[in-house]
């Protein structure tokens, strides 16, 4: 297991060692006794078995001892977990958006990033927002994980105590590219963090349509350079005539405002020839009509 | 005393396909289940091997992400709903429960046949997704919403299949409960029943009471998909977490539907091959009921990271730890049963001993997942995948194959090659550990489950695990090949080749149609005291 890098690591690892220690003791004990009996009381050595119905004292002993031990294990598990729900008042709040198949982070000053940069020894509270289906925000090095559930305000918090770059993984299955839904947290000292804050601009000069495409992870599946990923590329798509399959029939359509809007809101209505059905969800409640207009405006620039 | 008709065993009384698929003889129905279960099991194994092959290296090895997702879903659906839930009760419960109770059949033989037919229909529905619709579901066997409502793959057919299979499970449970209450041989009180019957009794109550919940829950998915009722959709007042509660209210007790019958098998194997009575009969019998009961109140541990309240998580964690106590009691009593026995090391005993070892790893790794702090880290990682394969396959799977080797001469009156069976066992056991132990390791390292591709640091354990799958399959094929060879060319055995001390071996092997020629006599002092001279 990797070395912990948050204030929770110690409590989690301690309970892991205690439970694993007790478990190993019993596993080895049971196995050794079992093998010993099989050898010692083999029918060659012991041709006549002795019937023993049971032993009340033994039953009591091996009920009481496991009971005490499981209470002990529960206790350490609980103690390691308890601080995970007690967010310090001085925690910095960041909103995390999860959607197929991308995490994005919104800082208090409004900047939106793909990866997280946080200062060391600073409690950070992450408000977890799922935009489409279930996801789970998992940082193995910090020993934290919490599901992102649509319509539910889940959160987690952590305080990193070691500088470095740590993986963020999605731990709740979320469809085709679940295993590619990755990000990272970079833990830096306060100076470096302040520097990063001032260096990285909040407002970019990129096209608003491109910003929406990035924010909604559209570019995970649709390229801008004509290459085929999972869905059709956006390059030169606007104004083109295209063969699509609608309800099992092939027809020719013109890629115009109406078609693009429909592709975003009812992605399985028309499928471009050579692509698979059912890989994209409807963005009807996620991308507004004004935003669709921005996207169309941006697509027109991709000649 | 014997007449011409009673000399015939249950294979000989009638012949032909229809005499099997419309048979109401519990023994034939048990074998129908065995043949169909094994077929689906081999399909599930094939899918599992393909998954491991894909995970040999990071990046694409043999299939695309979407295919992989459908493969692991179908692997789960087949192994859970088509193999492991029915496995021991439907095959060995059907065949042996009436014999072990000293009676001639289950209480409702026609219902028993119906439950096999329902099982076959449900299984065909589940496999039909390979051919019809937009491909097999890609949701995982848990069908979590909202994804299962949004995806265009054939989720509807998969959940309908699970719905239909549920009825088969309910009917078998109902049949066994009534049989155990009504048809025990004269003089056989509950406390004189074989422990396998006890474990089926506890299992049957779970099947009867918990299965309807999954039926309703799965219908809710269909309603969501077709009518958008809004049960689980938060934008119109539903709640995705509601689904998880409903799903696990059944599916956690279902784990005990899978595990309890295996405990019963072990409680039969150990006395026979130790040539002595079971240690702590009462403790083992009642711990089954305790597990079945407490098992109803632990489902929340599948949702420790879903955003449940702190109180909820603490309560479910305590309850989860409580299940460990009756389970530990069973293990200690089993080991004590070997004490001062006269131990005959035969293939079925090897499976029983392997069961105790592997199930202990499975159960003890479950403690790591039951504790809150460690579960937060390990939830939905490969540690969980390793854990439940140790419990389900290392536990129930090994008990199933142990039972198959144990009762093989009882069912067919023939013996397989013992040496080959021992060699197959060793390969199978080694392969199992090489396959699943690295999953525990890679889970601790932080690799999430249901992963088509993984980061480079997870490569080595994944590679070892894939090698393990090849060893395991070698052992499995050798084992099954040996059994099939024994079926055709096995040497005829007498009534009781293992010198077993329990009731089912008191009648000829294979048993006659009515199981016993005359009412069986019960021995003094419990079910494991038949004398063999």
XYZ file of N, CA and C in Angstrom, chain A residues 115-299:
555
model
N -7.532 19.600 -12.734
C -6.844 18.939 -11.636
C -6.836 19.898 -10.453
N -6.584 19.330 -9.291
C -6.686 20.133 -8.076
C -5.284 20.476 -7.577
N -5.109 21.745 -7.185
C -3.875 22.146 -6.520
C -4.278 22.679 -5.155
N -3.684 22.131 -4.103
C -4.055 22.594 -2.759
C -2.800 22.828 -1.938
N -2.893 23.749 -0.974
C -1.744 23.973 -0.096
C -1.637 22.865 0.949
N -0.423 22.608 1.390
C -0.174 21.598 2.406
C -0.701 22.102 3.759
N -1.077 21.149 4.628
C -1.563 21.444 5.985
C -2.740 22.408 6.016
N -3.538 22.359 5.001
C -4.727 23.220 4.948
C -5.944 22.324 4.756
N -6.890 22.342 5.707
C -8.093 21.527 5.501
C -8.846 21.977 4.243
N -9.231 21.017 3.425
C -9.964 21.317 2.200
C -11.246 20.511 2.222
N -12.375 21.208 2.048
C -13.653 20.489 1.977
C -14.099 20.461 0.528
N -14.407 19.255 0.048
C -14.862 19.113 -1.331
C -16.369 18.841 -1.325
N -17.125 19.725 -1.976
C -18.551 19.471 -2.158
C -18.729 18.706 -3.458
N -19.351 17.547 -3.359
C -19.361 16.626 -4.494
C -20.681 16.711 -5.259
N -20.592 17.061 -6.527
C -21.784 17.202 -7.352
C -21.688 16.254 -8.540
N -22.687 15.400 -8.686
C -22.720 14.504 -9.851
C -23.647 15.111 -10.885
N -23.161 15.214 -12.124
C -23.985 15.862 -13.152
C -24.858 14.874 -13.910
N -24.477 13.591 -13.913
C -25.286 12.654 -14.690
C -25.600 11.387 -13.905
N -24.613 10.514 -13.759
C -24.851 9.256 -13.039
C -23.976 9.242 -11.782
N -23.945 8.100 -11.087
C -23.112 8.005 -9.894
C -21.636 8.027 -10.262
N -20.851 8.702 -9.454
C -19.392 8.607 -9.525
C -18.909 8.501 -8.087
N -17.614 8.273 -7.913
C -17.101 8.264 -6.550
C -15.715 8.883 -6.559
N -15.518 9.830 -5.678
C -14.266 10.569 -5.649
C -13.297 9.865 -4.701
N -12.211 9.356 -5.255
C -11.329 8.480 -4.474
C -9.879 8.954 -4.589
N -9.253 9.206 -3.439
C -7.836 9.551 -3.411
C -7.138 8.510 -2.533
N -6.579 7.452 -3.132
C -5.983 6.382 -2.316
C -4.956 6.904 -1.315
N -4.124 7.843 -1.712
C -3.061 8.297 -0.818
C -3.620 9.027 0.402
N -4.799 9.605 0.254
C -5.404 10.329 1.387
C -6.345 9.441 2.189
N -6.611 8.215 1.682
C -7.546 7.272 2.312
C -8.947 7.868 2.392
N -9.343 8.617 1.406
C -10.703 9.155 1.413
C -11.433 8.733 0.143
N -12.741 8.593 0.303
C -13.590 8.258 -0.835
C -15.006 8.626 -0.450
N -15.743 9.202 -1.374
C -17.168 9.431 -1.142
C -17.857 9.441 -2.497
N -19.049 8.826 -2.521
C -19.774 8.768 -3.790
C -20.302 10.142 -4.166
N -20.415 10.359 -5.477
C -21.049 11.562 -5.995
C -22.399 11.108 -6.514
N -23.468 11.603 -5.899
C -24.805 11.096 -6.185
C -25.653 12.233 -6.740
N -26.275 12.059 -7.913
C -27.119 13.115 -8.459
C -28.198 13.516 -7.460
N -28.359 14.797 -7.256
C -29.419 15.282 -6.377
C -29.099 15.218 -4.908
N -27.845 14.849 -4.556
C -27.516 14.696 -3.146
C -26.251 15.486 -2.843
N -26.242 16.193 -1.706
C -25.083 17.028 -1.377
C -24.078 16.244 -0.557
N -23.303 15.403 -1.178
C -22.254 14.689 -0.450
C -21.008 15.550 -0.352
N -20.177 15.226 0.617
C -18.925 15.980 0.754
C -17.854 15.069 1.311
N -16.616 15.491 1.187
C -15.540 14.893 1.960
C -14.537 15.981 2.252
N -13.685 15.744 3.231
C -12.638 16.722 3.476
C -11.340 16.013 3.768
N -10.242 16.724 3.618
C -8.943 16.140 3.922
C -7.967 17.256 4.241
N -6.888 16.891 4.865
C -5.787 17.826 5.080
C -4.521 17.095 4.669
N -3.950 17.523 3.550
C -2.760 16.850 3.045
C -1.560 17.246 3.899
N -0.699 16.271 4.218
C 0.464 16.608 5.033
C 1.787 16.207 4.379
N 1.747 15.963 3.084
C 2.976 15.644 2.379
C 2.860 16.226 0.982
N 3.902 16.922 0.534
C 3.853 17.495 -0.807
C 3.977 16.395 -1.841
N 3.380 16.627 -2.986
C 3.482 15.638 -4.062
C 2.252 15.672 -4.935
N 2.257 14.770 -5.900
C 1.126 14.686 -6.815
C 0.437 13.345 -6.592
N -0.854 13.354 -6.319
C -1.571 12.134 -5.962
C -2.718 11.862 -6.937
N -2.929 10.571 -7.207
C -3.979 10.191 -8.159
C -5.364 10.379 -7.565
N -6.288 10.799 -8.414
C -7.707 10.795 -8.085
C -8.361 9.842 -9.067
N -9.156 8.898 -8.533
C -9.799 7.925 -9.412
C -11.294 7.915 -9.149
N -12.044 7.526 -10.180
C -13.479 7.331 -9.970
C -13.677 5.897 -9.520
N -14.319 5.718 -8.351
C -14.449 4.362 -7.802
C -15.845 3.781 -7.979
N -16.779 4.540 -8.513
C -18.114 3.979 -8.737
C -18.338 3.863 -10.232
N -18.640 2.650 -10.673
C -18.775 2.391 -12.106
C -19.739 3.397 -12.747
N -19.304 4.020 -13.841
C -20.114 5.089 -14.443
C -20.185 4.975 -15.954
N -20.016 3.765 -16.491
C -20.184 3.618 -17.926
C -18.883 3.366 -18.648
N -18.912 3.544 -19.964
C -17.856 3.015 -20.807
C -16.444 3.420 -20.381
N -16.207 4.693 -20.158
C -14.830 5.113 -19.887
C -14.565 5.330 -18.393
N -15.292 4.591 -17.556
C -15.122 4.684 -16.100
C -13.655 4.633 -15.696
N -12.908 3.700 -16.292
C -11.521 3.526 -15.846
C -10.597 4.634 -16.354
N -11.132 5.492 -17.229
C -10.307 6.618 -17.699
C -10.672 7.907 -16.980
N -11.586 7.827 -16.022
C -12.017 9.025 -15.313
C -11.029 9.291 -14.176
N -9.970 9.983 -14.522
C -8.863 10.191 -13.591
C -8.590 11.674 -13.435
N -7.994 12.029 -12.315
C -7.504 13.384 -12.148
C -6.354 13.308 -11.153
N -5.918 14.453 -10.668
C -4.846 14.399 -9.684
C -4.955 15.570 -8.723
N -4.352 15.396 -7.568
C -4.256 16.484 -6.596
C -2.780 16.773 -6.387
N -2.382 18.001 -6.597
C -1.004 18.382 -6.330
C -0.975 19.166 -5.024
N -0.186 18.666 -4.099
C -0.064 19.341 -2.805
C 1.227 20.159 -2.820
N 1.103 21.448 -2.601
C 2.282 22.333 -2.647
C 2.335 23.161 -1.367
N 3.458 23.824 -1.113
C 3.508 24.676 0.065
C 2.760 25.990 -0.201
N 2.494 26.718 0.869
C 1.615 27.888 0.762
C 2.115 28.890 -0.281
N 3.446 29.115 -0.320
C 3.994 30.081 -1.279
C 3.711 29.664 -2.709
N 3.994 28.402 -2.980
C 3.783 27.903 -4.334
C 2.308 27.994 -4.697
N 1.453 27.739 -3.688
C 0.018 27.799 -3.945
C -0.409 29.227 -4.305
N 0.085 30.208 -3.512
C -0.252 31.608 -3.794
C 0.213 32.003 -5.188
N 1.406 31.543 -5.520
C 1.957 31.843 -6.829
C 1.063 31.274 -7.935
N 0.627 29.996 -7.725
C -0.225 29.333 -8.710
C -1.533 30.109 -8.877
N -2.057 30.581 -7.734
C -3.323 31.311 -7.777
C -3.218 32.553 -8.654
N -2.090 33.258 -8.522
C -1.959 34.502 -9.283
C -1.559 34.212 -10.726
N -0.805 33.130 -10.930
C -0.316 32.851 -12.279
C -1.430 32.334 -13.184
N -2.250 31.441 -12.657
C -3.284 30.848 -13.510
C -4.441 31.826 -13.652
N -4.737 32.245 -14.879
C -5.802 33.227 -15.052
C -7.175 32.600 -14.815
N -8.067 33.412 -14.244
C -9.423 32.914 -14.027
C -10.189 32.951 -15.342
N -10.096 34.105 -16.006
C -10.837 34.261 -17.248
C -9.893 33.962 -18.404
N -10.271 33.071 -19.251
C -9.434 32.791 -20.408
C -10.053 33.478 -21.615
N -9.249 33.573 -22.661
C -9.800 34.217 -23.856
C -10.361 33.183 -24.829
N -10.565 31.959 -24.332
C -11.070 30.941 -25.242
C -12.540 31.184 -25.553
N -12.967 30.584 -26.638
C -14.349 30.714 -27.085
C -15.296 30.159 -26.015
N -16.401 30.862 -25.697
C -17.306 30.337 -24.657
C -17.847 28.950 -25.003
N -18.019 28.695 -26.305
C -18.494 27.366 -26.712
C -17.495 26.287 -26.356
N -16.209 26.587 -26.551
C -15.154 25.624 -26.211
C -15.138 25.374 -24.708
N -15.336 26.470 -23.943
C -15.352 26.319 -22.483
C -16.459 25.361 -22.062
N -17.627 25.479 -22.706
C -18.753 24.591 -22.358
C -18.424 23.141 -22.744
N -17.800 22.971 -23.920
C -17.428 21.621 -24.348
C -16.456 20.995 -23.356
N -15.494 21.790 -22.896
C -14.499 21.276 -21.937
C -15.182 20.941 -20.618
N -16.013 21.872 -20.159
C -16.661 21.715 -18.861
C -17.508 20.444 -18.823
N -18.120 20.096 -19.946
C -19.003 18.932 -19.961
C -18.337 17.671 -20.483
N -17.013 17.732 -20.592
C -16.234 16.554 -20.986
C -16.609 16.033 -22.360
N -17.162 16.918 -23.223
C -17.563 16.478 -24.570
C -16.337 15.999 -25.353
N -15.191 16.669 -25.061
C -14.005 16.415 -25.870
C -13.341 15.086 -25.516
N -13.828 14.425 -24.456
C -13.332 13.075 -24.165
C -13.642 12.141 -25.333
N -14.796 12.374 -25.969
C -15.239 11.453 -27.016
C -15.265 12.086 -28.407
N -15.352 13.420 -28.473
C -15.434 14.080 -29.782
C -14.194 14.944 -29.983
N -13.403 14.619 -31.021
C -12.159 15.363 -31.228
C -12.445 16.668 -31.957
N -11.448 17.566 -31.963
C -11.575 18.814 -32.710
C -10.715 18.796 -33.964
N -9.975 17.693 -34.158
C -9.022 17.680 -35.269
C -9.371 16.640 -36.323
N -10.591 16.129 -36.281
C -11.006 15.185 -37.311
C -10.736 13.736 -36.968
N -9.997 13.461 -35.894
C -9.710 12.066 -35.572
C -10.932 11.429 -34.901
N -11.046 10.118 -35.099
C -12.207 9.401 -34.567
C -11.879 8.895 -33.162
N -12.634 9.309 -32.156
C -12.432 8.734 -30.815
C -13.600 7.781 -30.576
N -14.625 8.267 -29.856
C -15.780 7.408 -29.608
C -16.980 7.922 -30.397
N -17.104 9.263 -30.414
C -18.153 9.868 -31.223
C -17.521 10.565 -32.421
N -18.345 11.096 -33.331
C -17.814 11.798 -34.505
C -17.047 13.058 -34.097
N -16.048 13.416 -34.883
C -15.269 14.621 -34.604
C -16.108 15.864 -34.897
N -15.789 16.949 -34.207
C -16.500 18.204 -34.434
C -15.930 18.966 -35.630
N -14.753 18.552 -36.088
C -14.093 19.321 -37.146
C -14.902 19.274 -38.447
N -15.256 20.450 -38.922
C -15.942 20.553 -40.205
C -17.324 19.938 -40.236
N -17.890 19.696 -39.051
C -19.155 18.978 -39.027
C -20.328 19.885 -39.401
N -20.221 21.170 -39.034
C -21.369 22.058 -39.238
C -21.575 22.328 -40.723
N -22.813 22.119 -41.163
C -23.150 22.424 -42.545
C -22.913 21.259 -43.490
N -22.389 20.164 -42.964
C -22.102 19.017 -43.803
C -23.372 18.165 -43.946
N -23.466 17.418 -45.050
C -24.538 16.423 -45.090
C -23.966 15.114 -44.561
N -24.802 14.357 -43.865
C -24.297 13.209 -43.115
C -25.307 12.075 -43.184
N -24.793 10.861 -43.338
C -25.689 9.696 -43.276
C -25.886 9.302 -41.814
N -27.136 9.218 -41.410
C -27.399 8.780 -40.032
C -28.425 7.669 -40.045
N -28.457 6.925 -38.922
C -29.481 5.900 -38.776
C -30.522 6.379 -37.798
N -31.788 6.379 -38.252
C -32.880 6.788 -37.394
C -33.869 5.635 -37.343
N -34.113 5.125 -36.159
C -35.032 3.985 -35.976
C -34.718 2.851 -36.942
N -33.444 2.572 -37.133
C -33.059 1.443 -37.969
C -33.008 1.768 -39.463
N -33.410 2.979 -39.863
C -33.344 3.330 -41.281
C -32.262 4.364 -41.528
N -31.570 4.209 -42.649
C -30.519 5.155 -42.983
C -31.115 6.332 -43.756
N -30.751 7.535 -43.359
C -31.223 8.708 -44.115
C -30.134 9.762 -44.124
N -30.287 10.724 -44.991
C -29.281 11.777 -45.114
C -29.824 13.039 -44.460
N -28.999 13.650 -43.623
C -29.460 14.876 -42.979
C -28.400 15.957 -43.164
N -28.822 17.185 -42.903
C -27.902 18.318 -42.946
C -27.581 18.695 -41.503
N -26.297 18.811 -41.191
C -25.922 19.169 -39.822
C -26.149 20.670 -39.637
N -27.284 21.004 -39.042
C -27.608 22.416 -38.802
C -27.921 22.613 -37.322
N -28.384 23.792 -36.968
C -28.685 24.102 -35.563
C -29.639 23.072 -34.967
N -30.665 22.752 -35.727
C -31.690 21.851 -35.211
C -31.097 20.460 -34.939
N -30.282 20.002 -35.894
C -29.700 18.663 -35.741
C -28.754 18.609 -34.538
N -27.924 19.638 -34.377
C -26.965 19.616 -33.265
C -27.700 19.676 -31.926
N -28.719 20.513 -31.868
C -29.493 20.584 -30.624
C -30.082 19.213 -30.297
N -30.627 18.571 -31.324
C -31.219 17.264 -31.094
C -30.156 16.234 -30.662
N -28.976 16.337 -31.259
C -27.919 15.393 -30.904
C -27.491 15.537 -29.456
N -27.624 16.738 -28.926
C -27.222 16.954 -27.539
C -28.348 16.539 -26.585
N -29.578 16.806 -26.984
C -30.699 16.513 -26.088
C -31.247 15.099 -26.248
N -31.181 14.569 -27.476
C -31.651 13.183 -27.698
C -30.569 12.436 -28.469
N -29.452 12.141 -27.818
C -28.284 11.640 -28.551
C -28.518 10.317 -29.271
N -29.534 9.559 -28.871
C -29.719 8.261 -29.524
C -30.758 8.288 -30.626
N -31.302 9.502 -30.925
C -32.323 9.583 -31.970
C -31.709 9.302 -33.339
N -30.622 9.991 -33.679
C -29.931 9.754 -34.948
C -28.499 9.359 -34.640
N -28.075 8.247 -35.216
C -26.696 7.805 -34.984
C -25.925 7.903 -36.292
N -24.820 8.647 -36.244
C -23.988 8.791 -37.431
C -23.460 7.422 -37.827
N -23.488 7.138 -39.114
C -23.048 5.818 -39.594
C -21.628 5.516 -39.135
N -21.449 4.289 -38.665
C -20.115 3.871 -38.235
C -19.880 4.094 -36.751
N -20.881 4.619 -36.037
C -20.727 4.827 -34.594
C -21.772 4.021 -33.843
N -21.505 3.806 -32.532
C -22.397 2.964 -31.739
C -23.480 3.771 -31.048
N -24.608 3.120 -30.864
C -25.710 3.722 -30.104
C -25.431 3.622 -28.617
N -26.079 4.500 -27.870
C -26.205 4.270 -26.445
C -25.007 4.639 -25.608
N -24.037 5.317 -26.198
C -22.856 5.631 -25.407
C -22.951 7.018 -24.789
N -23.915 7.839 -25.246
C -24.002 9.203 -24.742
C -25.346 9.397 -24.060
N -25.326 10.124 -22.956
C -26.585 10.393 -22.268
C -27.147 11.727 -22.754
N -28.397 11.979 -22.453
C -29.010 13.249 -22.826
C -28.495 14.361 -21.919
N -28.174 15.511 -22.531
C -27.700 16.659 -21.744
C -28.804 17.704 -21.591
N -30.051 17.252 -21.715
C -31.170 18.187 -21.722
C -31.219 19.046 -20.461
N -30.954 18.440 -19.315
C -31.028 19.214 -18.068
C -29.671 19.759 -17.640
N -28.666 19.563 -18.481
C -27.319 19.950 -18.081
C -26.827 21.139 -18.901
N -27.076 21.114 -20.194
C -26.620 22.206 -21.065
C -27.845 23.000 -21.526
N -27.864 24.300 -21.238
C -29.020 25.118 -21.591
C -29.024 25.431 -23.085
N -30.141 25.966 -23.572
C -30.237 26.270 -25.001
C -29.273 27.382 -25.404
N -29.053 28.339 -24.506
C -28.081 29.394 -24.815
C -26.692 28.785 -24.976
N -26.385 27.826 -24.094
C -25.063 27.192 -24.181
C -24.932 26.394 -25.472
N -26.029 25.742 -25.886
C -26.002 25.006 -27.154
C -25.684 25.981 -28.291
N -26.276 27.161 -28.220
C -26.004 28.165 -29.249
C -24.521 28.519 -29.275
N -23.919 28.659 -28.099
C -22.472 28.927 -28.021
C -21.672 27.796 -28.652
N -22.099 26.565 -28.360
C -21.383 25.403 -28.903
C -21.457 25.419 -30.431
N -22.664 25.685 -30.962
C -22.843 25.701 -32.420
C -21.955 26.791 -33.024
N -21.945 27.929 -32.336
C -21.114 29.045 -32.801
C -19.647 28.623 -32.862
N -19.212 27.873 -31.861
C -17.817 27.423 -31.839
C -17.565 26.384 -32.928
N -18.517 25.476 -33.125
C -18.342 24.434 -34.146
C -18.129 25.043 -35.522
